[in-house]
Amino acid sequence: MTERFVKHATFVVERTYAASPARVYKAWSDPSAKAKWFSKADIFEFRVGGREYSSGGPPEGPVFTFDACYQEIVPEQRIVYSYTLDSDDVRISVSITTIELIPMEGGTKLIFTEQGAFFDGHDTPEVREHGTNEMLNALGKTLEQEG
C-alpha cells in the first residue's frame, strides 16, 4: 500500500517590473498576452467564478493539467484563484494563489503568494516555488520585450 500524506506550505515570491499595473494586469487577464509566458489555456474565463484550464506537457513526459477558478478580481490590483494540478491522472496539489499588483515609481511590484497542499510526494513546495520563479521571470521578459 502506498503511503498517503499531505505537505502544507506557503511561499511568497516578489518581483518588480518596469511596467504599469495596467500592463502587468493585462498580461494576466488577456488570454493572448498570458499565452506568451504561461501555458496556452484551453479554457480562459477571466471573471470571478470563471475557469482557466490547460493541459499539456513535453512529448516524452507526463501530461500536466492546470484547472483554476477565479475567486477575486480587483482590476489592476489583485487576482485570487484556486487551482488543482494533476500529473497524468494523479492529483499532485491543490492551491490558492494571490497576486497583488502595487504601483510604484517606474513600475509595479508584484507579490505572488501561494498556499498549497502537496500530495504524497508527487510535488513539493520547493519545486513549485522554483517553477513560480521561472514563470515570473518569463513574465518579466515578455513585459520587457513589449515595453
CSV table of C-alpha atoms in Angstrom, one decimal:
chain,number,residue,atom,x,y,z
A,1,MET,CA,0.0,0.0,0.0
A,2,THR,CA,1.3,3.5,-0.9
A,3,GLU,CA,1.8,5.9,1.9
A,4,ARG,CA,-0.5,8.8,1.7
A,5,PHE,CA,0.4,12.2,3.2
A,6,VAL,CA,-0.1,15.9,2.6
A,7,LYS,CA,2.6,18.7,3.0
A,8,HIS,CA,1.1,22.1,3.5
A,9,ALA,CA,3.2,25.2,2.7
A,10,THR,CA,3.0,28.8,1.9
A,11,PHE,CA,5.6,30.7,-0.2
A,12,VAL,CA,5.8,34.3,-1.4
A,13,VAL,CA,7.7,35.5,-4.5
A,14,GLU,CA,8.1,39.2,-5.2
A,15,ARG,CA,9.1,40.9,-8.5
A,16,THR,CA,9.4,44.5,-9.6
A,17,TYR,CA,8.6,45.2,-13.2
A,18,ALA,CA,9.2,48.4,-15.2
A,19,ALA,CA,5.7,48.3,-16.4
A,20,SER,CA,2.5,49.9,-15.2
A,21,PRO,CA,0.0,47.9,-13.1
A,22,ALA,CA,-2.4,48.1,-16.1
A,23,ARG,CA,0.2,46.3,-18.3
A,24,VAL,CA,1.0,43.7,-15.8
A,25,TYR,CA,-2.7,43.1,-15.1
A,26,LYS,CA,-3.3,42.7,-18.9
A,27,ALA,CA,-0.5,40.1,-19.0
A,28,TRP,CA,-2.6,38.0,-16.5
A,29,SER,CA,-6.1,38.9,-17.8
A,30,ASP,CA,-5.8,38.7,-21.6
A,31,PRO,CA,-5.6,35.2,-22.9
A,32,SER,CA,-3.3,36.0,-25.9
A,33,ALA,CA,-1.0,38.1,-23.6
A,34,LYS,CA,-0.9,35.4,-21.0
A,35,ALA,CA,-0.1,32.6,-23.5
A,36,LYS,CA,3.2,34.4,-24.3
A,37,TRP,CA,4.6,33.5,-20.8
A,38,PHE,CA,2.3,30.8,-19.4
A,39,SER,CA,0.8,27.6,-21.0
A,40,LYS,CA,-1.9,28.4,-23.5
A,41,ALA,CA,-5.3,27.9,-22.0
A,42,ASP,CA,-7.8,25.6,-23.5
A,43,ILE,CA,-10.5,27.5,-21.5
A,44,PHE,CA,-10.0,31.1,-20.3
A,45,GLU,CA,-12.9,32.8,-18.5
A,46,PHE,CA,-11.3,35.7,-16.6
A,47,ARG,CA,-14.1,36.7,-14.2
A,48,VAL,CA,-15.0,35.9,-10.7
A,49,GLY,CA,-16.2,32.3,-10.8
A,50,GLY,CA,-14.6,31.8,-14.2
A,51,ARG,CA,-12.4,28.9,-15.1
A,52,GLU,CA,-8.9,28.7,-16.6
A,53,TYR,CA,-7.9,25.2,-17.8
A,54,SER,CA,-4.9,23.9,-19.7
A,55,SER,CA,-3.5,20.5,-20.3
A,56,GLY,CA,-0.2,19.5,-21.9
A,57,GLY,CA,3.5,18.8,-21.4
A,58,PRO,CA,6.6,17.6,-23.1
A,59,PRO,CA,6.2,14.8,-25.7
A,60,GLU,CA,8.1,12.2,-23.6
A,61,GLY,CA,6.9,13.4,-20.2
A,62,PRO,CA,3.6,13.4,-18.2
A,63,VAL,CA,0.6,15.5,-19.1
A,64,PHE,CA,0.1,18.3,-16.6
A,65,THR,CA,-3.4,19.6,-16.1
A,66,PHE,CA,-4.0,23.1,-14.5
A,67,ASP,CA,-7.6,23.7,-13.6
A,68,ALA,CA,-8.3,27.0,-11.9
A,69,CYS,CA,-11.3,29.0,-10.6
A,70,TYR,CA,-11.0,32.8,-10.2
A,71,GLN,CA,-12.2,33.7,-6.7
A,72,GLU,CA,-11.5,37.5,-6.6
A,73,ILE,CA,-10.5,40.1,-9.2
A,74,VAL,CA,-9.8,43.7,-8.5
A,75,PRO,CA,-8.6,45.2,-11.8
A,76,GLU,CA,-5.0,46.3,-11.8
A,77,GLN,CA,-4.7,45.5,-8.0
A,78,ARG,CA,-5.5,41.8,-7.1
A,79,ILE,CA,-6.2,38.4,-8.6
A,80,VAL,CA,-7.0,35.4,-6.5
A,81,TYR,CA,-7.6,31.9,-7.8
A,82,SER,CA,-7.7,28.4,-6.5
A,83,TYR,CA,-6.4,25.5,-8.6
A,84,THR,CA,-5.7,21.8,-8.9
A,85,LEU,CA,-2.6,20.4,-10.6
A,86,ASP,CA,-2.6,16.9,-12.0
A,87,SER,CA,0.3,14.9,-13.5
A,88,ASP,CA,-1.3,12.4,-15.9
A,89,ASP,CA,-4.2,11.0,-13.8
A,90,VAL,CA,-2.7,11.8,-10.4
A,91,ARG,CA,-3.7,14.9,-8.4
A,92,ILE,CA,-0.4,16.3,-7.1
A,93,SER,CA,-1.7,19.5,-5.4
A,94,VAL,CA,-4.4,22.0,-4.6
A,95,SER,CA,-3.6,25.6,-4.1
A,96,ILE,CA,-4.9,29.1,-3.6
A,97,THR,CA,-2.8,31.9,-5.2
A,98,THR,CA,-3.0,35.6,-4.6
A,99,ILE,CA,-1.4,38.1,-6.9
A,100,GLU,CA,-1.0,41.7,-5.7
A,101,LEU,CA,-0.1,44.5,-8.0
A,102,ILE,CA,1.3,47.5,-6.2
A,103,PRO,CA,2.1,50.7,-8.2
A,104,MET,CA,5.5,52.2,-7.5
A,105,GLU,CA,7.6,54.8,-9.2
A,106,GLY,CA,8.7,53.4,-12.6
A,107,GLY,CA,6.6,50.3,-12.5
A,108,THR,CA,4.8,47.7,-10.5
A,109,LYS,CA,5.7,45.5,-7.5
A,110,LEU,CA,4.1,42.0,-7.9
A,111,ILE,CA,3.6,39.9,-4.8
A,112,PHE,CA,2.7,36.3,-5.6
A,113,THR,CA,1.6,34.2,-2.6
A,114,GLU,CA,0.7,30.5,-2.9
A,115,GLN,CA,-0.8,28.4,-0.2
A,116,GLY,CA,-0.8,24.8,-1.1
A,117,ALA,CA,-1.5,21.2,-0.2
A,118,PHE,CA,1.0,18.9,-1.9
A,119,PHE,CA,0.1,15.3,-2.1
A,120,ASP,CA,2.1,12.1,-1.4
A,121,GLY,CA,5.4,13.5,-2.5
A,122,HIS,CA,4.4,13.9,-6.2
A,123,ASP,CA,5.2,17.6,-5.9
A,124,THR,CA,6.9,19.7,-3.3
A,125,PRO,CA,6.6,23.3,-2.2
A,126,GLU,CA,10.3,23.8,-3.2
A,127,VAL,CA,9.7,22.6,-6.7
A,128,ARG,CA,6.6,24.7,-7.1
A,129,GLU,CA,8.4,27.8,-5.8
A,130,HIS,CA,11.2,27.2,-8.3
A,131,GLY,CA,8.7,26.9,-11.1
A,132,THR,CA,6.9,30.1,-9.9
A,133,ASN,CA,10.2,32.0,-10.0
A,134,GLU,CA,10.8,30.7,-13.6
A,135,MET,CA,7.2,31.7,-14.6
A,136,LEU,CA,7.6,35.2,-13.2
A,137,ASN,CA,10.9,35.6,-14.9
A,138,ALA,CA,9.2,34.7,-18.2
A,139,LEU,CA,6.5,37.3,-17.4
A,140,GLY,CA,9.3,39.9,-16.9
A,141,LYS,CA,11.0,39.1,-20.2
A,142,THR,CA,7.7,39.3,-22.0
A,143,LEU,CA,6.9,42.7,-20.4
A,144,GLU,CA,10.5,43.9,-21.4
A,145,GLN,CA,10.1,42.8,-25.0
A,146,GLU,CA,6.7,44.5,-25.3
A,147,GLY,CA,7.9,47.7,-23.4
